[in-house]
mmCIF file of C-alpha atoms and ligand atoms in Angstrom:
data_model
loop_
_atom_site.group_PDB
_atom_site.id
_atom_site.type_symbol
_atom_site.label_atom_id
_atom_site.label_comp_id
_atom_site.label_asym_id
_atom_site.label_seq_id
_atom_site.Cartn_x
_atom_site.Cartn_y
_atom_site.Cartn_z
ATOM 1 C CA MET B 192 17.568 41.924 -20.012
ATOM 2 C CA SER B 193 18.177 38.519 -17.560
ATOM 3 C CA VAL B 194 14.553 37.459 -15.942
ATOM 4 C CA ALA B 195 14.354 35.991 -12.576
ATOM 5 C CA PHE B 196 10.855 34.516 -10.793
ATOM 6 C CA VAL B 197 10.629 34.357 -7.048
ATOM 7 C CA TYR B 198 8.390 32.947 -4.649
ATOM 8 C CA ALA B 199 8.212 33.086 -1.233
ATOM 9 C CA ASP B 200 4.885 31.840 1.570
ATOM 10 C CA LYS B 201 6.103 34.609 3.851
ATOM 11 C CA PRO B 202 6.460 38.383 1.477
ATOM 12 C CA SER B 203 9.034 39.659 4.474
ATOM 13 C CA ALA B 204 11.559 37.071 2.262
ATOM 14 C CA ALA B 205 9.654 36.909 -0.854
ATOM 15 C CA ALA B 206 11.180 40.554 -0.508
ATOM 16 C CA GLU B 207 14.014 39.210 0.584
ATOM 17 C CA LEU B 208 14.415 37.205 -3.367
ATOM 18 C CA ILE B 209 12.636 40.219 -4.979
ATOM 19 C CA GLY B 210 16.371 41.984 -3.510
ATOM 20 C CA ILE B 211 17.965 39.499 -4.790
ATOM 21 C CA GLY B 212 16.984 39.484 -8.163
ATOM 22 C CA LYS B 213 16.786 43.018 -8.682
ATOM 23 C CA ARG B 214 20.751 43.879 -6.713
ATOM 24 C CA GLY B 215 21.506 40.822 -9.663
ATOM 25 C CA GLY B 216 20.389 43.375 -12.753
ATOM 26 C CA PHE B 217 17.611 41.388 -13.719
ATOM 27 C CA LYS B 218 14.131 41.551 -14.602
ATOM 28 C CA THR B 219 12.660 40.528 -11.066
ATOM 29 C CA PHE B 220 8.307 39.181 -11.177
ATOM 30 C CA ALA B 221 7.013 38.171 -7.885
ATOM 31 C CA LEU B 222 4.899 35.321 -8.143
ATOM 32 C CA ALA B 223 1.693 35.129 -5.905
ATOM 33 C CA PHE B 224 -0.731 32.109 -5.039
ATOM 34 C CA SER B 225 -3.764 34.381 -3.533
ATOM 35 C CA GLU B 226 -5.191 38.016 -3.790
ATOM 36 C CA GLU B 227 -3.842 39.336 -0.417
ATOM 37 C CA GLN B 228 -0.141 37.561 -0.754
ATOM 38 C CA ALA B 229 -0.496 39.680 -4.725
ATOM 39 C CA GLN B 230 -1.776 42.967 -2.227
ATOM 40 C CA ALA B 231 0.877 42.334 0.544
ATOM 41 C CA LEU B 232 3.846 42.401 -2.051
ATOM 42 C CA SER B 233 3.064 45.427 -4.742
ATOM 43 C CA ASP B 234 4.922 47.935 -3.188
ATOM 44 C CA CYS B 235 8.611 45.413 -1.953
ATOM 45 C CA GLY B 236 10.604 46.450 -4.930
ATOM 46 C CA ALA B 237 9.342 43.402 -8.209
ATOM 47 C CA ASP B 238 9.416 44.594 -11.192
ATOM 48 C CA GLY B 239 5.632 42.804 -11.302
ATOM 49 C CA ILE B 240 3.622 40.403 -9.181
ATOM 50 C CA VAL B 241 2.639 37.384 -11.669
ATOM 51 C CA ALA B 242 -1.488 36.517 -9.537
ATOM 52 C CA ALA B 243 -2.021 33.371 -10.005
ATOM 53 C CA GLU B 244 -5.813 32.544 -10.784
ATOM 54 C CA GLY B 245 -7.372 29.469 -9.457
ATOM 55 C CA ALA B 246 -4.599 27.783 -8.916
ATOM 56 C CA ALA B 247 -4.675 25.015 -6.351
ATOM 57 C CA ARG B 248 -3.481 24.656 -3.103
ATOM 58 C CA PRO B 249 -0.952 23.478 -1.974
ATOM 59 C CA VAL B 250 1.125 25.213 -4.707
ATOM 60 C CA GLU B 251 2.711 21.718 -5.147
ATOM 61 C CA CYS B 252 -0.017 21.136 -7.338
ATOM 62 C CA SER B 253 0.423 24.026 -9.356
ATOM 63 C CA ALA B 254 4.239 22.741 -10.698
ATOM 64 C CA GLN B 255 3.678 21.966 -13.725
ATOM 65 C CA GLY B 256 1.893 25.661 -14.864
ATOM 66 C CA VAL B 257 4.416 27.725 -13.129
ATOM 67 C CA ALA B 258 7.354 25.459 -14.809
ATOM 68 C CA GLU B 259 5.241 26.076 -18.242
ATOM 69 C CA LEU B 260 4.890 29.968 -17.377
ATOM 70 C CA LEU B 261 8.583 30.122 -16.480
ATOM 71 C CA ARG B 262 8.959 28.692 -19.773
ATOM 72 C CA GLN B 263 6.936 31.492 -21.226
ATOM 73 C CA ARG B 264 8.469 34.268 -20.358
ATOM 74 C CA GLY B 265 12.173 33.584 -20.661
ATOM 75 C CA ALA B 266 12.808 33.080 -16.857
ATOM 76 C CA ASP B 267 16.740 32.596 -15.726
ATOM 77 C CA VAL B 268 16.405 31.615 -12.849
ATOM 78 C CA PHE B 269 13.208 31.276 -9.800
ATOM 79 C CA LEU B 270 13.841 31.681 -6.660
ATOM 80 C CA VAL B 271 12.176 30.391 -3.591
ATOM 81 C CA GLY B 272 12.122 30.452 -0.024
ATOM 82 C CA ALA B 273 13.572 27.419 1.450
ATOM 83 C CA SER B 274 10.438 26.508 2.691
ATOM 84 C CA ALA B 275 8.198 22.843 2.635
ATOM 85 C CA GLN B 276 6.322 23.888 0.244
ATOM 86 C CA GLY B 277 8.501 26.237 -1.776
ATOM 87 C CA ARG B 278 11.446 22.923 -1.433
ATOM 88 C CA SER B 279 8.326 21.025 -2.718
ATOM 89 C CA LEU B 280 6.960 23.345 -5.380
ATOM 90 C CA ALA B 281 10.804 24.111 -6.369
ATOM 91 C CA ALA B 282 12.227 19.978 -7.418
ATOM 92 C CA LEU B 283 9.153 19.990 -9.012
ATOM 93 C CA ALA B 284 8.469 23.006 -11.715
ATOM 94 C CA ALA B 285 12.549 22.366 -12.107
ATOM 95 C CA ALA B 286 11.728 19.368 -12.576
ATOM 96 C CA HIS B 287 9.618 20.080 -15.319
ATOM 97 C CA LEU B 288 12.008 22.290 -16.616
ATOM 98 C CA ASP B 289 15.276 19.729 -16.472
ATOM 99 C CA CYS B 290 17.333 22.601 -15.223
ATOM 100 C CA ALA B 291 19.979 22.625 -12.977
ATOM 101 C CA MET B 292 18.661 23.026 -8.747
ATOM 102 C CA SER B 293 20.470 23.837 -6.025
ATOM 103 C CA SER B 294 18.614 23.866 -2.774
ATOM 104 C CA ASP B 295 18.565 25.626 0.759
ATOM 105 C CA VAL B 296 22.012 28.498 -0.123
ATOM 106 C CA ALA B 297 22.604 30.831 2.120
ATOM 107 C CA SER B 298 23.750 33.405 -0.534
ATOM 108 C CA VAL B 299 22.858 33.932 -4.305
ATOM 109 C CA GLU B 300 24.525 36.120 -7.185
ATOM 110 C CA LEU B 301 23.898 36.640 -10.332
ATOM 111 C CA ASP B 302 25.438 37.817 -12.688
ATOM 112 C CA GLY B 303 24.661 37.685 -16.967
ATOM 113 C CA THR B 304 25.568 33.827 -17.531
ATOM 114 C CA PHE B 305 25.647 32.067 -13.892
ATOM 115 C CA ALA B 306 23.913 32.013 -10.682
ATOM 116 C CA THR B 307 26.774 31.398 -7.862
ATOM 117 C CA VAL B 308 25.755 29.962 -4.909
ATOM 118 C CA THR B 309 26.774 29.187 -0.776
ATOM 119 C CA ARG B 310 26.035 26.991 1.509
ATOM 120 C CA ALA B 311 26.410 25.727 4.877
ATOM 121 C CA MET B 312 28.137 22.098 5.321
ATOM 122 C CA TYR B 313 28.942 19.876 8.335
ATOM 123 C CA GLY B 314 27.723 22.012 10.569
ATOM 124 C CA GLY B 315 29.050 24.872 9.606
ATOM 125 C CA ALA B 316 32.691 23.951 9.553
ATOM 126 C CA VAL B 317 32.144 24.248 5.420
ATOM 127 C CA VAL B 318 31.050 26.402 2.644
ATOM 128 C CA GLU B 319 30.511 25.594 -0.329
ATOM 129 C CA THR B 320 30.304 27.077 -3.600
ATOM 130 C CA ALA B 321 29.032 26.481 -6.394
ATOM 131 C CA ARG B 322 27.366 28.295 -9.516
ATOM 132 C CA LEU B 323 24.345 27.018 -11.937
ATOM 133 C CA PRO B 324 23.929 27.510 -15.393
ATOM 134 C CA TYR B 325 20.341 29.608 -15.950
ATOM 135 C CA PRO B 326 18.020 27.815 -16.333
ATOM 136 C CA ALA B 327 18.523 27.261 -12.442
ATOM 137 C CA VAL B 328 15.978 26.793 -9.465
ATOM 138 C CA VAL B 329 17.191 27.752 -6.368
ATOM 139 C CA THR B 330 15.231 26.982 -3.151
ATOM 140 C CA VAL B 331 17.235 30.182 -0.620
ATOM 141 C CA SER B 332 17.085 30.468 3.096
ATOM 142 C CA ALA B 333 15.829 33.158 5.366
ATOM 143 C CA GLY B 334 18.709 36.125 5.715
ATOM 144 C CA ALA B 335 20.018 35.507 2.549
ATOM 145 C CA GLY B 336 18.798 38.909 0.522
ATOM 146 C CA VAL B 337 18.142 42.723 1.133
ATOM 147 C CA PRO B 338 14.524 44.303 0.034
ATOM 148 C CA VAL B 339 13.725 46.541 -1.871
ATOM 149 C CA ALA B 340 10.374 48.993 -2.341
ATOM 150 C CA GLY B 341 9.354 49.928 -5.480
ATOM 151 C CA CYS B 342 5.694 49.390 -6.352
ATOM 152 C CA SER B 343 4.231 46.453 -9.239
ATOM 153 C CA PRO B 344 1.896 46.417 -11.322
ATOM 154 C CA VAL B 345 -0.180 43.314 -10.102
ATOM 155 C CA GLU B 346 -1.273 40.858 -13.556
ATOM 156 C CA HIS B 347 -3.351 37.860 -13.651
ATOM 157 C CA VAL B 348 -2.688 34.477 -15.068
ATOM 158 C CA ARG B 349 -3.889 31.225 -15.226
ATOM 159 C CA LEU B 350 -2.633 28.250 -14.049
ATOM 160 C CA GLU B 351 -3.061 24.570 -14.585
ATOM 161 C CA SER B 352 -3.874 22.692 -11.897
ATOM 162 C CA ASP B 353 -2.809 18.595 -11.060
ATOM 163 C CA ASP B 354 -5.079 18.222 -8.481
ATOM 164 C CA ARG B 355 -3.195 14.187 -7.365
ATOM 165 C CA VAL B 356 -2.995 16.204 -3.747
ATOM 166 C CA ARG B 357 -6.265 17.380 -2.316
ATOM 167 C CA LEU B 358 -5.926 19.292 0.107
ATOM 168 C CA LEU B 359 -8.808 17.812 2.786
ATOM 169 C CA ASP B 360 -8.796 20.280 5.475
ATOM 170 C CA GLU B 361 -6.909 24.003 6.631
ATOM 171 C CA THR B 362 -7.189 24.514 10.979
ATOM 172 C CA PRO B 363 -5.235 27.281 12.232
ATOM 173 C CA VAL B 364 -3.318 27.084 15.214
ATOM 174 C CA GLU B 365 -2.813 29.104 18.681
ATOM 175 C CA LYS B 366 0.188 30.340 18.322
ATOM 176 C CA SER B 367 2.011 29.799 21.742
ATOM 177 C CA GLY B 368 5.552 31.438 21.209
ATOM 178 C CA ALA B 369 7.240 34.149 20.395
ATOM 179 C CA ASP B 370 7.957 35.294 16.928
ATOM 180 C CA LEU B 371 11.064 34.092 15.869
ATOM 181 C CA HIS B 372 10.923 35.654 12.400
ATOM 182 C CA ALA B 373 10.353 38.480 13.952
ATOM 183 C CA ALA B 374 13.218 38.463 16.638
ATOM 184 C CA LYS B 375 16.044 40.228 16.187
ATOM 185 C CA VAL B 376 17.682 38.800 19.092
ATOM 186 C CA ILE B 377 17.178 34.420 19.630
ATOM 187 C CA VAL B 378 18.369 32.681 23.138
ATOM 188 C CA ALA B 379 17.922 29.049 21.698
ATOM 189 C CA VAL B 380 18.357 26.432 25.117
ATOM 190 C CA GLY B 381 19.851 22.789 23.902
ATOM 191 C CA MET B 382 19.010 19.563 25.954
ATOM 192 C CA GLY B 383 22.665 20.771 27.684
ATOM 193 C CA VAL B 384 19.699 22.455 30.243
ATOM 194 C CA ARG B 385 19.116 20.088 33.170
ATOM 195 C CA GLU B 386 15.656 21.255 34.198
ATOM 196 C CA GLN B 387 12.046 22.559 33.506
ATOM 197 C CA ALA B 388 12.237 25.313 35.854
ATOM 198 C CA ASP B 389 15.688 26.053 35.637
ATOM 199 C CA MET B 390 14.110 27.609 31.637
ATOM 200 C CA ALA B 391 13.230 30.909 34.568
ATOM 201 C CA MET B 392 17.274 31.325 34.314
ATOM 202 C CA ILE B 393 16.880 31.758 30.425
ATOM 203 C CA GLU B 394 13.846 33.634 30.417
ATOM 204 C CA ALA B 395 15.182 36.251 32.829
ATOM 205 C CA LEU B 396 17.817 36.709 29.638
ATOM 206 C CA ALA B 397 15.839 37.106 27.164
ATOM 207 C CA GLU B 398 13.740 39.330 28.509
ATOM 208 C CA ARG B 399 17.369 41.330 29.475
ATOM 209 C CA LEU B 400 18.481 41.092 25.639
ATOM 210 C CA GLY B 401 14.367 41.851 24.460
ATOM 211 C CA ALA B 402 14.895 38.528 22.645
ATOM 212 C CA GLY B 403 12.378 35.500 21.789
ATOM 213 C CA ILE B 404 13.070 31.718 22.483
ATOM 214 C CA GLY B 405 14.262 29.360 20.118
ATOM 215 C CA CYS B 406 14.604 26.005 20.393
ATOM 216 C CA THR B 407 16.935 22.274 19.087
ATOM 217 C CA ARG B 408 13.963 19.736 18.764
ATOM 218 C CA GLY B 409 14.480 17.835 21.577
ATOM 219 C CA ILE B 410 13.818 20.423 23.697
ATOM 220 C CA ALA B 411 10.131 21.340 21.639
ATOM 221 C CA GLU B 412 9.205 17.167 21.172
ATOM 222 C CA SER B 413 11.215 15.329 23.607
ATOM 223 C CA ARG B 414 10.599 17.535 27.432
ATOM 224 C CA ARG B 415 7.715 20.080 25.144
ATOM 225 C CA TRP B 416 8.849 22.742 27.305
ATOM 226 C CA LEU B 417 8.490 24.698 24.571
ATOM 227 C CA PRO B 418 5.568 25.223 22.031
ATOM 228 C CA VAL B 419 7.578 22.965 18.296
ATOM 229 C CA GLU B 420 6.981 26.093 16.235
ATOM 230 C CA GLN B 421 9.786 27.965 18.425
ATOM 231 C CA TYR B 422 12.323 25.083 17.345
ATOM 232 C CA VAL B 423 14.996 25.841 14.381
ATOM 233 C CA GLY B 424 16.281 23.726 12.062
ATOM 234 C CA LEU B 425 16.169 21.607 8.959
ATOM 235 C CA SER B 426 12.865 20.063 9.955
ATOM 236 C CA GLY B 427 11.776 23.686 12.907
ATOM 237 C CA GLU B 428 12.521 27.251 12.096
ATOM 238 C CA ASP B 429 14.742 28.684 9.753
ATOM 239 C CA VAL B 430 15.435 31.992 11.812
ATOM 240 C CA ALA B 431 17.210 35.399 10.816
ATOM 241 C CA PRO B 432 17.760 37.429 13.408
ATOM 242 C CA ASP B 433 20.217 39.884 13.935
ATOM 243 C CA LEU B 434 21.734 37.727 16.813
ATOM 244 C CA TYR B 435 21.431 34.325 18.460
ATOM 245 C CA LEU B 436 22.564 32.799 21.380
ATOM 246 C CA ALA B 437 22.646 29.179 21.440
ATOM 247 C CA ILE B 438 23.320 27.634 25.619
ATOM 248 C CA GLY B 439 23.570 24.208 26.029
ATOM 249 C CA VAL B 440 23.040 23.403 22.513
ATOM 250 C CA SER B 441 25.536 21.097 20.380
ATOM 251 C CA GLY B 442 25.176 22.827 17.003
ATOM 252 C CA GLN B 443 24.106 19.811 15.497
ATOM 253 C CA VAL B 444 23.547 20.138 10.933
ATOM 254 C CA GLN B 445 20.455 19.512 11.419
ATOM 255 C CA HIS B 446 20.293 22.516 14.236
ATOM 256 C CA VAL B 447 22.703 25.134 12.534
ATOM 257 C CA ALA B 448 20.768 24.567 9.105
ATOM 258 C CA GLY B 449 18.601 27.067 10.152
ATOM 259 C CA VAL B 450 20.352 29.300 11.352
ATOM 260 C CA ARG B 451 22.344 30.090 8.572
ATOM 261 C CA GLY B 452 20.772 34.058 8.228
ATOM 262 C CA ALA B 453 21.526 34.546 11.680
ATOM 263 C CA LYS B 454 23.882 37.994 11.899
ATOM 264 C CA ILE B 455 26.168 36.709 14.276
ATOM 265 C CA ILE B 456 25.994 33.796 16.270
ATOM 266 C CA ALA B 457 27.775 33.254 20.033
ATOM 267 C CA ALA B 458 27.112 30.406 22.100
ATOM 268 C CA VAL B 459 27.671 28.628 24.903
ATOM 269 C CA ASN B 460 28.452 25.504 25.904
ATOM 270 C CA SER B 461 31.140 22.648 28.369
ATOM 271 C CA ASP B 462 32.588 21.192 25.580
ATOM 272 C CA ALA B 463 34.999 22.643 24.011
ATOM 273 C CA ASN B 464 34.347 19.673 20.996
ATOM 274 C CA ALA B 465 30.736 20.973 20.896
ATOM 275 C CA PRO B 466 29.876 21.592 16.587
ATOM 276 C CA ILE B 467 28.553 24.924 17.499
ATOM 277 C CA PHE B 468 31.311 26.344 17.898
ATOM 278 C CA ARG B 469 32.260 25.449 14.107
ATOM 279 C CA ALA B 470 29.066 28.069 13.215
ATOM 280 C CA ALA B 471 29.698 30.327 15.848
ATOM 281 C CA ASP B 472 32.286 34.027 15.813
ATOM 282 C CA TYR B 473 31.777 34.585 19.331
ATOM 283 C CA GLY B 474 31.988 31.418 22.149
ATOM 284 C CA VAL B 475 31.919 31.008 26.095
ATOM 285 C CA VAL B 476 33.577 26.983 27.326
ATOM 286 C CA GLY B 477 31.685 27.293 30.176
ATOM 287 C CA ASP B 478 29.214 25.732 32.543
ATOM 288 C CA LEU B 479 25.524 27.076 31.325
ATOM 289 C CA TYR B 480 24.791 27.445 35.026
ATOM 290 C CA SER B 481 27.156 30.323 35.823
ATOM 291 C CA VAL B 482 27.256 31.864 32.663
ATOM 292 C CA VAL B 483 23.747 32.798 32.261
ATOM 293 C CA PRO B 484 23.390 34.149 35.614
ATOM 294 C CA ALA B 485 27.299 36.481 34.734
ATOM 295 C CA LEU B 486 25.221 37.295 31.459
ATOM 296 C CA ILE B 487 21.839 38.245 32.562
ATOM 297 C CA ASP B 488 24.911 40.608 35.384
ATOM 298 C CA ALA B 489 26.468 41.870 32.358
ATOM 299 C CA ALA B 490 22.897 42.330 30.863
ATOM 300 C CA ALA B 491 21.772 44.959 33.693
ATOM 301 C CA GLY B 492 23.979 47.037 32.504
ATOM 302 C CA LEU B 493 23.017 47.323 28.374
HETATM 303 C C1 FAD G 197 16.083 14.388 10.110
HETATM 304 C C2 FAD G 197 16.579 14.896 12.022
HETATM 305 C C3 FAD G 197 16.375 16.235 11.658
HETATM 306 C C4 FAD G 197 16.321 16.681 12.686
HETATM 307 N N1 FAD G 197 16.251 18.118 13.071
HETATM 308 C C5 FAD G 197 16.007 18.955 13.778
HETATM 309 C C6 FAD G 197 15.601 20.997 13.870
HETATM 310 O O1 FAD G 197 15.397 20.973 13.213
HETATM 311 N N2 FAD G 197 16.230 21.852 14.732
HETATM 312 C C7 FAD G 197 17.046 20.789 15.632
HETATM 313 O O2 FAD G 197 17.519 21.168 16.733
HETATM 314 N N3 FAD G 197 17.641 19.090 15.724
HETATM 315 C C8 FAD G 197 16.815 18.822 14.825
HETATM 316 N N4 FAD G 197 17.970 17.354 14.518
HETATM 317 C C9 FAD G 197 18.334 16.984 16.263
HETATM 318 C C10 FAD G 197 19.725 17.191 15.986
HETATM 319 O O3 FAD G 197 20.180 16.104 15.577
HETATM 320 C C11 FAD G 197 20.330 16.610 17.917
HETATM 321 O O4 FAD G 197 19.883 16.178 17.825
HETATM 322 C C12 FAD G 197 20.055 18.033 18.665
HETATM 323 O O5 FAD G 197 19.239 19.372 17.659
HETATM 324 C C13 FAD G 197 20.617 18.273 19.401
HETATM 325 O O6 FAD G 197 19.908 18.685 20.165
HETATM 326 P P1 FAD G 197 20.460 19.383 21.813
HETATM 327 O O7 FAD G 197 21.885 19.854 21.187
HETATM 328 O O8 FAD G 197 19.835 20.527 22.317
HETATM 329 O O9 FAD G 197 20.801 18.843 22.648
HETATM 330 P P2 FAD G 197 22.553 17.655 22.453
HETATM 331 O O10 FAD G 197 22.916 16.970 21.219
HETATM 332 O O11 FAD G 197 21.814 16.393 24.031
HETATM 333 O O12 FAD G 197 23.828 19.002 22.992
HETATM 334 C C14 FAD G 197 23.174 19.155 24.221
HETATM 335 C C15 FAD G 197 24.632 19.789 24.549
HETATM 336 O O13 FAD G 197 24.603 20.719 25.438
HETATM 337 C C16 FAD G 197 25.626 20.808 26.004
HETATM 338 N N5 FAD G 197 25.970 21.152 27.863
HETATM 339 C C17 FAD G 197 25.335 19.335 28.780
HETATM 340 N N6 FAD G 197 25.570 20.933 29.313
HETATM 341 C C18 FAD G 197 25.635 21.816 29.301
HETATM 342 C C19 FAD G 197 26.324 22.960 30.784
HETATM 343 N N7 FAD G 197 25.676 22.525 31.718
HETATM 344 N N8 FAD G 197 26.310 23.850 30.822
HETATM 345 C C20 FAD G 197 26.536 23.912 29.668
HETATM 346 N N9 FAD G 197 26.767 23.059 27.819
HETATM 347 C C21 FAD G 197 26.568 22.600 28.159
HETATM 348 C C22 FAD G 197 27.021 19.394 25.795
HETATM 349 O O14 FAD G 197 28.288 19.825 25.490
HETATM 350 C C23 FAD G 197 25.764 19.028 24.060
HETATM 351 O O15 FAD G 197 26.889 20.014 23.589
HETATM 352 C C24 FAD G 197 17.336 16.127 13.742
HETATM 353 C C25 FAD G 197 17.499 14.801 13.159
HETATM 354 C C26 FAD G 197 16.852 14.695 11.922
HETATM 355 C C27 FAD G 197 17.900 12.766 12.004
#
């Protein structure tokens, strides 16, 4: 039987990857770098949890040990959640294995011979489909898989660590914004919103829709209207809500990269040629200063 290993920083993302492996008919094992991670994954339907003992942090230090484990266990595919650490763990493991790799895919289908992956390109204007022979390493965006349920035995292994990257400190950050990963609806704000005072209108809409508020990088990093953990995209958060409503967002590829897991994307933009309309399922070409109040009124009836 074909074998898949999965790893993600967050249990919810790992659960999706386990779902991809199981639905492909693979014997699927989840890798955990702490006892806490192992426990969090123990009812996610994997055939086993492999808990690495004594693994150095950050996880990249374990890449060589992970590659060795994958080789020993005859893993056909290693699916990794597309976080910053996941991306470098995956790239290093693929280099050690000297195997095929694809990054940040929106979907993965596994069969007995190939992993077939899709990835949005050019701001969502094109979907690229690629095929990888096994063994393969793939980093996967949020929302690509559907979790399955079931208890899994936990097995402990020792991994060799490369201590050239040294963890110096881990300082918890006080998060002030909404948890975008838990939000079913996200209202995302872009630079089309002119004044900070206008955020009141966005907050009113978000409240009516029971939504979390996300934003583009400029809103968080330049204008500092929202905390940095609220910005979505390549260098921000990867989100997978049921509805992503982008307001005054141009839809540059670096932003859209973080929204691939959304079930529905809707956009309000005054420029009919804005790239966001290529990624959106629904769009309103119009001035957000008239459209948002109309949406707030319309949402009152929901
Ligand atoms: C390496 C790199 C990484 C990056 N990572 C990220 C990332 O993770 N996330 C991210 O968001 N960005 C990222 N960026 C920046 C990204 O390229 C874009 O510059 C950014 O997403 C644009 O933000 P925006 O849509 O808010 O602003 P703009 O591009 O300025 O767009 C504003 C939009 O508002 C519309 N608008 C203006 N007035 C109105 C109105 N009254 N009504 C309706 N619409 C209106 C305009 O037509 C325009 O389309 C990255 C860039 C680089 C180089």
